[in-house]
PDB file of C-alpha atoms and ligand atoms in Angstrom:
ATOM      1  CA  UNK A   1     -77.697  23.537  -2.892  1.00 74.00           C
ATOM      2  CA  UNK A   2     -77.858  19.715  -2.508  1.00 87.00           C
ATOM      3  CA  UNK A   3     -75.307  18.043  -0.430  1.00 91.00           C
ATOM      4  CA  UNK A   4     -73.896  16.560  -3.502  1.00 94.00           C
ATOM      5  CA  UNK A   5     -74.585  16.938  -7.305  1.00 95.00           C
ATOM      6  CA  UNK A   6     -73.045  16.301 -10.728  1.00 95.00           C
ATOM      7  CA  UNK A   7     -73.034  19.097 -13.412  1.00 94.00           C
ATOM      8  CA  UNK A   8     -71.587  19.397 -17.003  1.00 92.00           C
ATOM      9  CA  UNK A   9     -69.093  22.098 -17.449  1.00 90.00           C
ATOM     10  CA  UNK A  10     -66.283  22.596 -19.939  1.00 90.00           C
ATOM     11  CA  UNK A  11     -62.636  21.304 -19.726  1.00 87.00           C
ATOM     12  CA  UNK A  12     -60.181  22.146 -22.469  1.00 83.00           C
ATOM     13  CA  UNK A  13     -63.051  23.174 -24.724  1.00 84.00           C
ATOM     14  CA  UNK A  14     -64.905  20.001 -24.234  1.00 84.00           C
ATOM     15  CA  UNK A  15     -68.100  19.179 -22.293  1.00 87.00           C
ATOM     16  CA  UNK A  16     -66.864  17.507 -18.963  1.00 94.00           C
ATOM     17  CA  UNK A  17     -68.588  16.070 -15.757  1.00 95.00           C
ATOM     18  CA  UNK A  18     -67.896  17.896 -12.519  1.00 95.00           C
ATOM     19  CA  UNK A  19     -68.994  17.348  -8.902  1.00 95.00           C
ATOM     20  CA  UNK A  20     -70.332  19.938  -6.536  1.00 93.00           C
ATOM     21  CA  UNK A  21     -70.250  19.282  -2.880  1.00 91.00           C
ATOM     22  CA  UNK A  22     -72.669  21.215  -0.728  1.00 88.00           C
ATOM     23  CA  UNK A  23     -72.712  19.277   2.536  1.00 88.00           C
ATOM     24  CA  UNK A  24     -71.784  16.127   4.241  1.00 92.00           C
ATOM     25  CA  UNK A  25     -71.729  13.348   1.797  1.00 95.00           C
ATOM     26  CA  UNK A  26     -69.989   9.986   1.697  1.00 97.00           C
ATOM     27  CA  UNK A  27     -68.368   7.994  -0.998  1.00 98.00           C
ATOM     28  CA  UNK A  28     -71.476   5.942  -1.231  1.00 98.00           C
ATOM     29  CA  UNK A  29     -73.570   9.103  -2.037  1.00 97.00           C
ATOM     30  CA  UNK A  30     -71.093   9.666  -4.887  1.00 97.00           C
ATOM     31  CA  UNK A  31     -71.522   6.196  -6.194  1.00 98.00           C
ATOM     32  CA  UNK A  32     -75.230   6.433  -6.133  1.00 97.00           C
ATOM     33  CA  UNK A  33     -75.002   9.725  -8.356  1.00 96.00           C
ATOM     34  CA  UNK A  34     -72.313   8.233 -10.532  1.00 97.00           C
ATOM     35  CA  UNK A  35     -73.772   4.870 -11.586  1.00 96.00           C
ATOM     36  CA  UNK A  36     -76.424   6.294 -13.925  1.00 96.00           C
ATOM     37  CA  UNK A  37     -73.538   7.759 -16.068  1.00 96.00           C
ATOM     38  CA  UNK A  38     -72.427   4.139 -16.919  1.00 95.00           C
ATOM     39  CA  UNK A  39     -76.090   3.695 -18.168  1.00 92.00           C
ATOM     40  CA  UNK A  40     -76.330   6.980 -20.025  1.00 93.00           C
ATOM     41  CA  UNK A  41     -76.174   6.791 -23.745  1.00 92.00           C
ATOM     42  CA  UNK A  42     -76.438  10.646 -24.132  1.00 91.00           C
ATOM     43  CA  UNK A  43     -73.057  11.330 -22.777  1.00 92.00           C
ATOM     44  CA  UNK A  44     -70.055  11.518 -25.090  1.00 92.00           C
ATOM     45  CA  UNK A  45     -67.994   8.378 -24.442  1.00 93.00           C
ATOM     46  CA  UNK A  46     -64.625   8.095 -26.243  1.00 92.00           C
ATOM     47  CA  UNK A  47     -64.778   4.401 -26.646  1.00 93.00           C
ATOM     48  CA  UNK A  48     -68.337   3.477 -26.691  1.00 92.00           C
ATOM     49  CA  UNK A  49     -69.980   2.330 -30.024  1.00 92.00           C
ATOM     50  CA  UNK A  50     -70.819   5.509 -31.966  1.00 93.00           C
ATOM     51  CA  UNK A  51     -69.563   7.473 -28.938  1.00 93.00           C
ATOM     52  CA  UNK A  52     -73.055   7.254 -27.430  1.00 92.00           C
ATOM     53  CA  UNK A  53     -73.976   3.886 -25.710  1.00 92.00           C
ATOM     54  CA  UNK A  54     -74.305   2.467 -22.332  1.00 92.00           C
ATOM     55  CA  UNK A  55     -71.303   0.652 -20.838  1.00 92.00           C
ATOM     56  CA  UNK A  56     -73.150  -2.590 -20.736  1.00 87.00           C
ATOM     57  CA  UNK A  57     -71.977  -5.048 -23.254  1.00 81.00           C
ATOM     58  CA  UNK A  58     -69.577  -2.411 -24.683  1.00 86.00           C
ATOM     59  CA  UNK A  59     -67.279  -4.299 -27.201  1.00 86.00           C
ATOM     60  CA  UNK A  60     -64.233  -2.141 -26.678  1.00 88.00           C
ATOM     61  CA  UNK A  61     -64.581  -2.603 -22.955  1.00 91.00           C
ATOM     62  CA  UNK A  62     -62.072  -1.120 -20.650  1.00 93.00           C
ATOM     63  CA  UNK A  63     -62.315  -4.410 -18.597  1.00 94.00           C
ATOM     64  CA  UNK A  64     -60.072  -5.972 -21.217  1.00 93.00           C
ATOM     65  CA  UNK A  65     -57.183  -4.120 -20.285  1.00 92.00           C
ATOM     66  CA  UNK A  66     -57.932  -2.508 -16.865  1.00 92.00           C
ATOM     67  CA  UNK A  67     -55.270  -2.396 -14.123  1.00 92.00           C
ATOM     68  CA  UNK A  68     -57.268  -3.201 -11.011  1.00 94.00           C
ATOM     69  CA  UNK A  69     -55.996  -3.200  -7.426  1.00 95.00           C
ATOM     70  CA  UNK A  70     -59.267  -3.456  -5.596  1.00 97.00           C
ATOM     71  CA  UNK A  71     -60.048  -0.877  -2.998  1.00 97.00           C
ATOM     72  CA  UNK A  72     -60.311  -2.444   0.561  1.00 98.00           C
ATOM     73  CA  UNK A  73     -64.093  -2.213   0.815  1.00 98.00           C
ATOM     74  CA  UNK A  74     -64.460  -4.060  -2.488  1.00 98.00           C
ATOM     75  CA  UNK A  75     -61.796  -6.601  -1.683  1.00 98.00           C
ATOM     76  CA  UNK A  76     -63.614  -7.622   1.515  1.00 98.00           C
ATOM     77  CA  UNK A  77     -66.929  -7.787  -0.256  1.00 98.00           C
ATOM     78  CA  UNK A  78     -65.774  -9.889  -3.053  1.00 98.00           C
ATOM     79  CA  UNK A  79     -63.974 -12.300  -0.778  1.00 98.00           C
ATOM     80  CA  UNK A  80     -67.254 -12.450   1.310  1.00 98.00           C
ATOM     81  CA  UNK A  81     -69.278 -13.034  -1.791  1.00 97.00           C
ATOM     82  CA  UNK A  82     -67.019 -15.832  -2.745  1.00 97.00           C
ATOM     83  CA  UNK A  83     -67.102 -17.349   0.801  1.00 97.00           C
ATOM     84  CA  UNK A  84     -63.316 -17.208   0.857  1.00 97.00           C
ATOM     85  CA  UNK A  85     -61.211 -16.000   3.611  1.00 97.00           C
ATOM     86  CA  UNK A  86     -58.757 -13.045   2.472  1.00 97.00           C
ATOM     87  CA  UNK A  87     -55.948 -15.622   2.262  1.00 96.00           C
ATOM     88  CA  UNK A  88     -57.897 -18.017   0.155  1.00 96.00           C
ATOM     89  CA  UNK A  89     -59.232 -15.139  -2.049  1.00 97.00           C
ATOM     90  CA  UNK A  90     -55.648 -14.018  -2.642  1.00 95.00           C
ATOM     91  CA  UNK A  91     -54.375 -17.568  -3.224  1.00 90.00           C
ATOM     92  CA  UNK A  92     -57.168 -18.485  -5.631  1.00 88.00           C
ATOM     93  CA  UNK A  93     -57.038 -17.820  -9.327  1.00 91.00           C
ATOM     94  CA  UNK A  94     -58.403 -14.169  -9.204  1.00 96.00           C
ATOM     95  CA  UNK A  95     -55.125 -12.319  -8.701  1.00 96.00           C
ATOM     96  CA  UNK A  96     -51.898 -12.093 -10.891  1.00 93.00           C
ATOM     97  CA  UNK A  97     -49.553 -14.459  -9.147  1.00 91.00           C
ATOM     98  CA  UNK A  98     -46.315 -12.887 -10.550  1.00 89.00           C
ATOM     99  CA  UNK A  99     -47.560  -9.438  -9.196  1.00 90.00           C
ATOM    100  CA  UNK A 100     -48.404 -10.918  -5.871  1.00 91.00           C
ATOM    101  CA  UNK A 101     -44.968 -12.247  -5.591  1.00 88.00           C
ATOM    102  CA  UNK A 102     -43.712  -8.744  -6.116  1.00 87.00           C
ATOM    103  CA  UNK A 103     -46.138  -7.534  -3.340  1.00 88.00           C
ATOM    104  CA  UNK A 104     -48.843  -6.158  -5.591  1.00 91.00           C
ATOM    105  CA  UNK A 105     -52.456  -7.103  -5.308  1.00 94.00           C
ATOM    106  CA  UNK A 106     -53.491  -6.789  -8.816  1.00 94.00           C
ATOM    107  CA  UNK A 107     -56.430  -8.675 -10.216  1.00 96.00           C
ATOM    108  CA  UNK A 108     -55.817 -10.979 -13.311  1.00 95.00           C
ATOM    109  CA  UNK A 109     -55.880  -8.983 -16.300  1.00 94.00           C
ATOM    110  CA  UNK A 110     -56.250  -9.200 -20.049  1.00 93.00           C
ATOM    111  CA  UNK A 111     -59.152  -9.524 -19.771  1.00 95.00           C
ATOM    112  CA  UNK A 112     -60.115  -8.994 -16.046  1.00 95.00           C
ATOM    113  CA  UNK A 113     -60.796 -12.511 -14.408  1.00 96.00           C
ATOM    114  CA  UNK A 114     -64.286 -11.307 -13.587  1.00 96.00           C
ATOM    115  CA  UNK A 115     -65.344 -10.422 -17.210  1.00 94.00           C
ATOM    116  CA  UNK A 116     -67.636 -12.885 -18.780  1.00 92.00           C
ATOM    117  CA  UNK A 117     -69.331 -12.400 -22.057  1.00 89.00           C
ATOM    118  CA  UNK A 118     -68.312  -8.735 -21.933  1.00 88.00           C
ATOM    119  CA  UNK A 119     -70.140  -8.216 -18.672  1.00 91.00           C
ATOM    120  CA  UNK A 120     -68.675  -7.865 -15.292  1.00 94.00           C
ATOM    121  CA  UNK A 121     -69.763 -10.951 -13.189  1.00 95.00           C
ATOM    122  CA  UNK A 122     -69.295  -9.110  -9.922  1.00 96.00           C
ATOM    123  CA  UNK A 123     -70.795  -5.768 -11.092  1.00 95.00           C
ATOM    124  CA  UNK A 124     -72.361  -4.605  -7.706  1.00 96.00           C
ATOM    125  CA  UNK A 125     -69.110  -5.526  -5.883  1.00 97.00           C
ATOM    126  CA  UNK A 126     -66.754  -4.231  -8.378  1.00 97.00           C
ATOM    127  CA  UNK A 127     -63.913  -1.901  -7.177  1.00 98.00           C
ATOM    128  CA  UNK A 128     -63.992   1.826  -7.052  1.00 98.00           C
ATOM    129  CA  UNK A 129     -61.697   2.228 -10.012  1.00 96.00           C
ATOM    130  CA  UNK A 130     -64.106   0.107 -12.109  1.00 97.00           C
ATOM    131  CA  UNK A 131     -67.183   2.172 -10.735  1.00 97.00           C
ATOM    132  CA  UNK A 132     -65.637   5.500 -11.409  1.00 97.00           C
ATOM    133  CA  UNK A 133     -64.017   4.954 -14.745  1.00 96.00           C
ATOM    134  CA  UNK A 134     -66.067   6.175 -17.667  1.00 94.00           C
ATOM    135  CA  UNK A 135     -64.434   7.227 -20.859  1.00 95.00           C
ATOM    136  CA  UNK A 136     -65.803  10.783 -20.539  1.00 94.00           C
ATOM    137  CA  UNK A 137     -64.000  14.028 -20.031  1.00 94.00           C
ATOM    138  CA  UNK A 138     -64.064  15.010 -16.379  1.00 95.00           C
ATOM    139  CA  UNK A 139     -63.435  18.474 -14.836  1.00 94.00           C
ATOM    140  CA  UNK A 140     -60.147  18.790 -13.371  1.00 93.00           C
ATOM    141  CA  UNK A 141     -60.974  18.907  -9.691  1.00 93.00           C
ATOM    142  CA  UNK A 142     -63.381  16.029 -10.261  1.00 94.00           C
ATOM    143  CA  UNK A 143     -60.748  13.847 -11.769  1.00 95.00           C
ATOM    144  CA  UNK A 144     -58.497  14.674  -8.854  1.00 94.00           C
ATOM    145  CA  UNK A 145     -61.140  13.691  -6.422  1.00 96.00           C
ATOM    146  CA  UNK A 146     -61.820  10.296  -8.160  1.00 96.00           C
ATOM    147  CA  UNK A 147     -58.179   9.779  -8.410  1.00 94.00           C
ATOM    148  CA  UNK A 148     -57.543  10.445  -4.805  1.00 94.00           C
ATOM    149  CA  UNK A 149     -60.364   8.119  -3.730  1.00 96.00           C
ATOM    150  CA  UNK A 150     -59.265   5.139  -5.859  1.00 95.00           C
ATOM    151  CA  UNK A 151     -55.684   5.300  -4.963  1.00 92.00           C
ATOM    152  CA  UNK A 152     -56.472   5.752  -1.228  1.00 95.00           C
ATOM    153  CA  UNK A 153     -58.651   2.637  -1.471  1.00 96.00           C
ATOM    154  CA  UNK A 154     -56.221   0.583  -3.466  1.00 94.00           C
ATOM    155  CA  UNK A 155     -53.351   1.752  -1.000  1.00 93.00           C
ATOM    156  CA  UNK A 156     -55.518   0.497   1.962  1.00 96.00           C
ATOM    157  CA  UNK A 157     -55.870  -2.963   0.316  1.00 96.00           C
ATOM    158  CA  UNK A 158     -52.076  -3.091  -0.106  1.00 93.00           C
ATOM    159  CA  UNK A 159     -51.622  -2.011   3.599  1.00 93.00           C
ATOM    160  CA  UNK A 160     -54.168  -4.421   4.872  1.00 96.00           C
ATOM    161  CA  UNK A 161     -52.661  -7.281   3.030  1.00 95.00           C
ATOM    162  CA  UNK A 162     -49.312  -6.388   4.414  1.00 93.00           C
ATOM    163  CA  UNK A 163     -50.562  -5.986   8.038  1.00 93.00           C
ATOM    164  CA  UNK A 164     -52.332  -9.275   7.871  1.00 95.00           C
ATOM    165  CA  UNK A 165     -49.297 -11.138   6.467  1.00 94.00           C
ATOM    166  CA  UNK A 166     -50.932 -11.969   3.220  1.00 94.00           C
ATOM    167  CA  UNK A 167     -48.361 -10.538   0.902  1.00 90.00           C
ATOM    168  CA  UNK A 168     -44.634  -9.603   1.128  1.00 81.00           C
ATOM    169  CA  UNK A 169     -44.418  -5.960   0.324  1.00 74.00           C
ATOM    170  CA  UNK A 170     -40.674  -6.449  -0.348  1.00 75.00           C
ATOM    171  CA  UNK A 171     -41.138  -9.449  -2.456  1.00 71.00           C
ATOM    172  CA  UNK A 172     -39.409  -9.595  -5.849  1.00 73.00           C
ATOM    173  CA  UNK A 173     -40.833 -10.260  -9.372  1.00 71.00           C
ATOM    174  CA  UNK A 174     -41.241  -8.720 -12.823  1.00 75.00           C
ATOM    175  CA  UNK A 175     -42.447  -5.311 -12.398  1.00 82.00           C
ATOM    176  CA  UNK A 176     -43.757  -3.218 -15.216  1.00 86.00           C
ATOM    177  CA  UNK A 177     -43.228   0.683 -15.244  1.00 88.00           C
ATOM    178  CA  UNK A 178     -46.927   1.051 -14.196  1.00 84.00           C
ATOM    179  CA  UNK A 179     -46.250  -1.462 -11.270  1.00 86.00           C
ATOM    180  CA  UNK A 180     -43.175   0.733 -10.283  1.00 87.00           C
ATOM    181  CA  UNK A 181     -45.299   3.806 -10.334  1.00 87.00           C
ATOM    182  CA  UNK A 182     -47.949   2.223  -8.218  1.00 84.00           C
ATOM    183  CA  UNK A 183     -45.261   1.102  -5.626  1.00 85.00           C
ATOM    184  CA  UNK A 184     -43.898   4.739  -5.535  1.00 87.00           C
ATOM    185  CA  UNK A 185     -47.373   6.098  -5.024  1.00 86.00           C
ATOM    186  CA  UNK A 186     -47.984   3.274  -2.318  1.00 83.00           C
ATOM    187  CA  UNK A 187     -45.093   4.829  -0.431  1.00 84.00           C
ATOM    188  CA  UNK A 188     -46.499   8.261  -0.751  1.00 87.00           C
ATOM    189  CA  UNK A 189     -50.005   7.286   0.416  1.00 85.00           C
ATOM    190  CA  UNK A 190     -48.800   4.815   3.121  1.00 82.00           C
ATOM    191  CA  UNK A 191     -49.236   7.281   5.921  1.00 86.00           C
ATOM    192  CA  UNK A 192     -52.088   9.230   4.472  1.00 93.00           C
ATOM    193  CA  UNK A 193     -55.080   9.795   6.773  1.00 95.00           C
ATOM    194  CA  UNK A 194     -57.392   9.094   3.828  1.00 96.00           C
ATOM    195  CA  UNK A 195     -56.036   5.403   3.601  1.00 96.00           C
ATOM    196  CA  UNK A 196     -56.785   5.214   7.352  1.00 95.00           C
ATOM    197  CA  UNK A 197     -60.409   5.960   6.595  1.00 97.00           C
ATOM    198  CA  UNK A 198     -60.630   2.974   4.276  1.00 97.00           C
ATOM    199  CA  UNK A 199     -58.807   0.741   6.772  1.00 97.00           C
ATOM    200  CA  UNK A 200     -61.258   1.662   9.400  1.00 97.00           C
ATOM    201  CA  UNK A 201     -64.529   1.669   7.399  1.00 98.00           C
ATOM    202  CA  UNK A 202     -67.019  -1.073   7.118  1.00 97.00           C
ATOM    203  CA  UNK A 203     -68.566   0.312   3.968  1.00 98.00           C
ATOM    204  CA  UNK A 204     -68.490   3.276   1.591  1.00 98.00           C
ATOM    205  CA  UNK A 205     -71.142   5.134   3.876  1.00 97.00           C
ATOM    206  CA  UNK A 206     -68.429   5.470   6.511  1.00 98.00           C
ATOM    207  CA  UNK A 207     -66.019   7.429   4.422  1.00 98.00           C
ATOM    208  CA  UNK A 208     -66.774  11.119   4.159  1.00 96.00           C
ATOM    209  CA  UNK A 209     -66.084  12.672   0.749  1.00 96.00           C
ATOM    210  CA  UNK A 210     -64.886  15.958   2.295  1.00 93.00           C
ATOM    211  CA  UNK A 211     -61.609  14.012   3.314  1.00 95.00           C
ATOM    212  CA  UNK A 212     -60.847  13.956  -0.526  1.00 93.00           C
ATOM    213  CA  UNK A 213     -62.158  17.124  -1.816  1.00 86.00           C
ATOM    214  CA  UNK A 214     -59.919  20.051  -2.841  1.00 62.00           C
ATOM    215  CA  UNK A 215     -61.110  23.381  -1.460  1.00 48.00           C
ATOM    216  CA  UNK A 216     -62.510  24.552  -4.877  1.00 45.00           C
ATOM    217  CA  UNK A 217     -64.969  21.681  -5.268  1.00 48.00           C
TER     218      UNK A 217
HETATM  219  S1  SF4 B   1     -64.117  -6.275 -11.817  1.00 75.01           S
HETATM  220 FE1  SF4 B   1     -65.694  -6.116 -13.387  1.00 75.01          FE
HETATM  221  S2  SF4 B   1     -65.747  -3.883 -13.960  1.00 75.01           S
HETATM  222 FE2  SF4 B   1     -63.766  -4.329 -12.914  1.00 75.01          FE
HETATM  223  S3  SF4 B   1     -62.323  -4.728 -14.528  1.00 75.01           S
HETATM  224 FE3  SF4 B   1     -63.183  -6.651 -13.724  1.00 75.01          FE
HETATM  225  S4  SF4 B   1     -64.806  -7.126 -15.153  1.00 75.01           S
HETATM  226 FE4  SF4 B   1     -64.478  -4.963 -15.348  1.00 75.01          FE
HETATM  227  S1  SF4 B   2     -66.276   3.272 -19.919  1.00 75.01           S
HETATM  228 FE1  SF4 B   2     -65.421   1.236 -20.645  1.00 75.01          FE
HETATM  229  S2  SF4 B   2     -67.276  -0.080 -20.856  1.00 75.01           S
HETATM  230 FE2  SF4 B   2     -67.986   2.155 -20.783  1.00 75.01          FE
HETATM  231  S3  SF4 B   2     -68.047   2.927 -22.966  1.00 75.01           S
HETATM  232 FE3  SF4 B   2     -65.954   3.310 -22.060  1.00 75.01          FE
HETATM  233  S4  SF4 B   2     -64.523   1.702 -22.737  1.00 75.01           S
HETATM  234 FE4  SF4 B   2     -66.893   0.910 -22.778  1.00 75.01          FE
END
């Protein structure tokens, strides 16, 4: 068995993508396997034109409404790419000022600030939530794994920004129900060792996938 592979199974009677972990693999290994799914027009994608199209140039485009708190690796890479310090990056026009005031590092949405002509202008650096979201059915344990990786990465950004004095976690501002849910989750994740992995890592290669997998994957 390979150290990591994707397979197609069935979830709630529908074809679904699953992950098999057979050895030591990193988040980067999973990203490398996952990327072709975005470019695969054979897959059934709920919102793609005709349900079978690549994500590139998609007119429905999940980036129009995505709620993105970048994971810490992506956050640092985007700031470096823009030649900005973390403070400058957060103060520039890329983040939702109202949410920042409330202590949430949410990128400017509706559409995402980085969306240009229906294409992501920072595609290779985009956050994990952007990389892993495809509007396909996922096997339950696969969904849980992706969820756990993405939330840990986003929580690490929040913690990093707090630790560096870049945001006030107790800030006040208008909060939606999703913001409140995130804040609650943030408290749950705050002392999670998986968040520490993101805080200590230089890149996705440094983060072992096994830290996020349920025993049955
Ligand atoms: S960063 Fe790129 S992929 Fe992510 S929501 Fe924005 S435009 Fe879409
Ligand atoms: S994942 Fe997003 S970009 Fe890709 S087909 Fe679905 S809605 Fe379109």
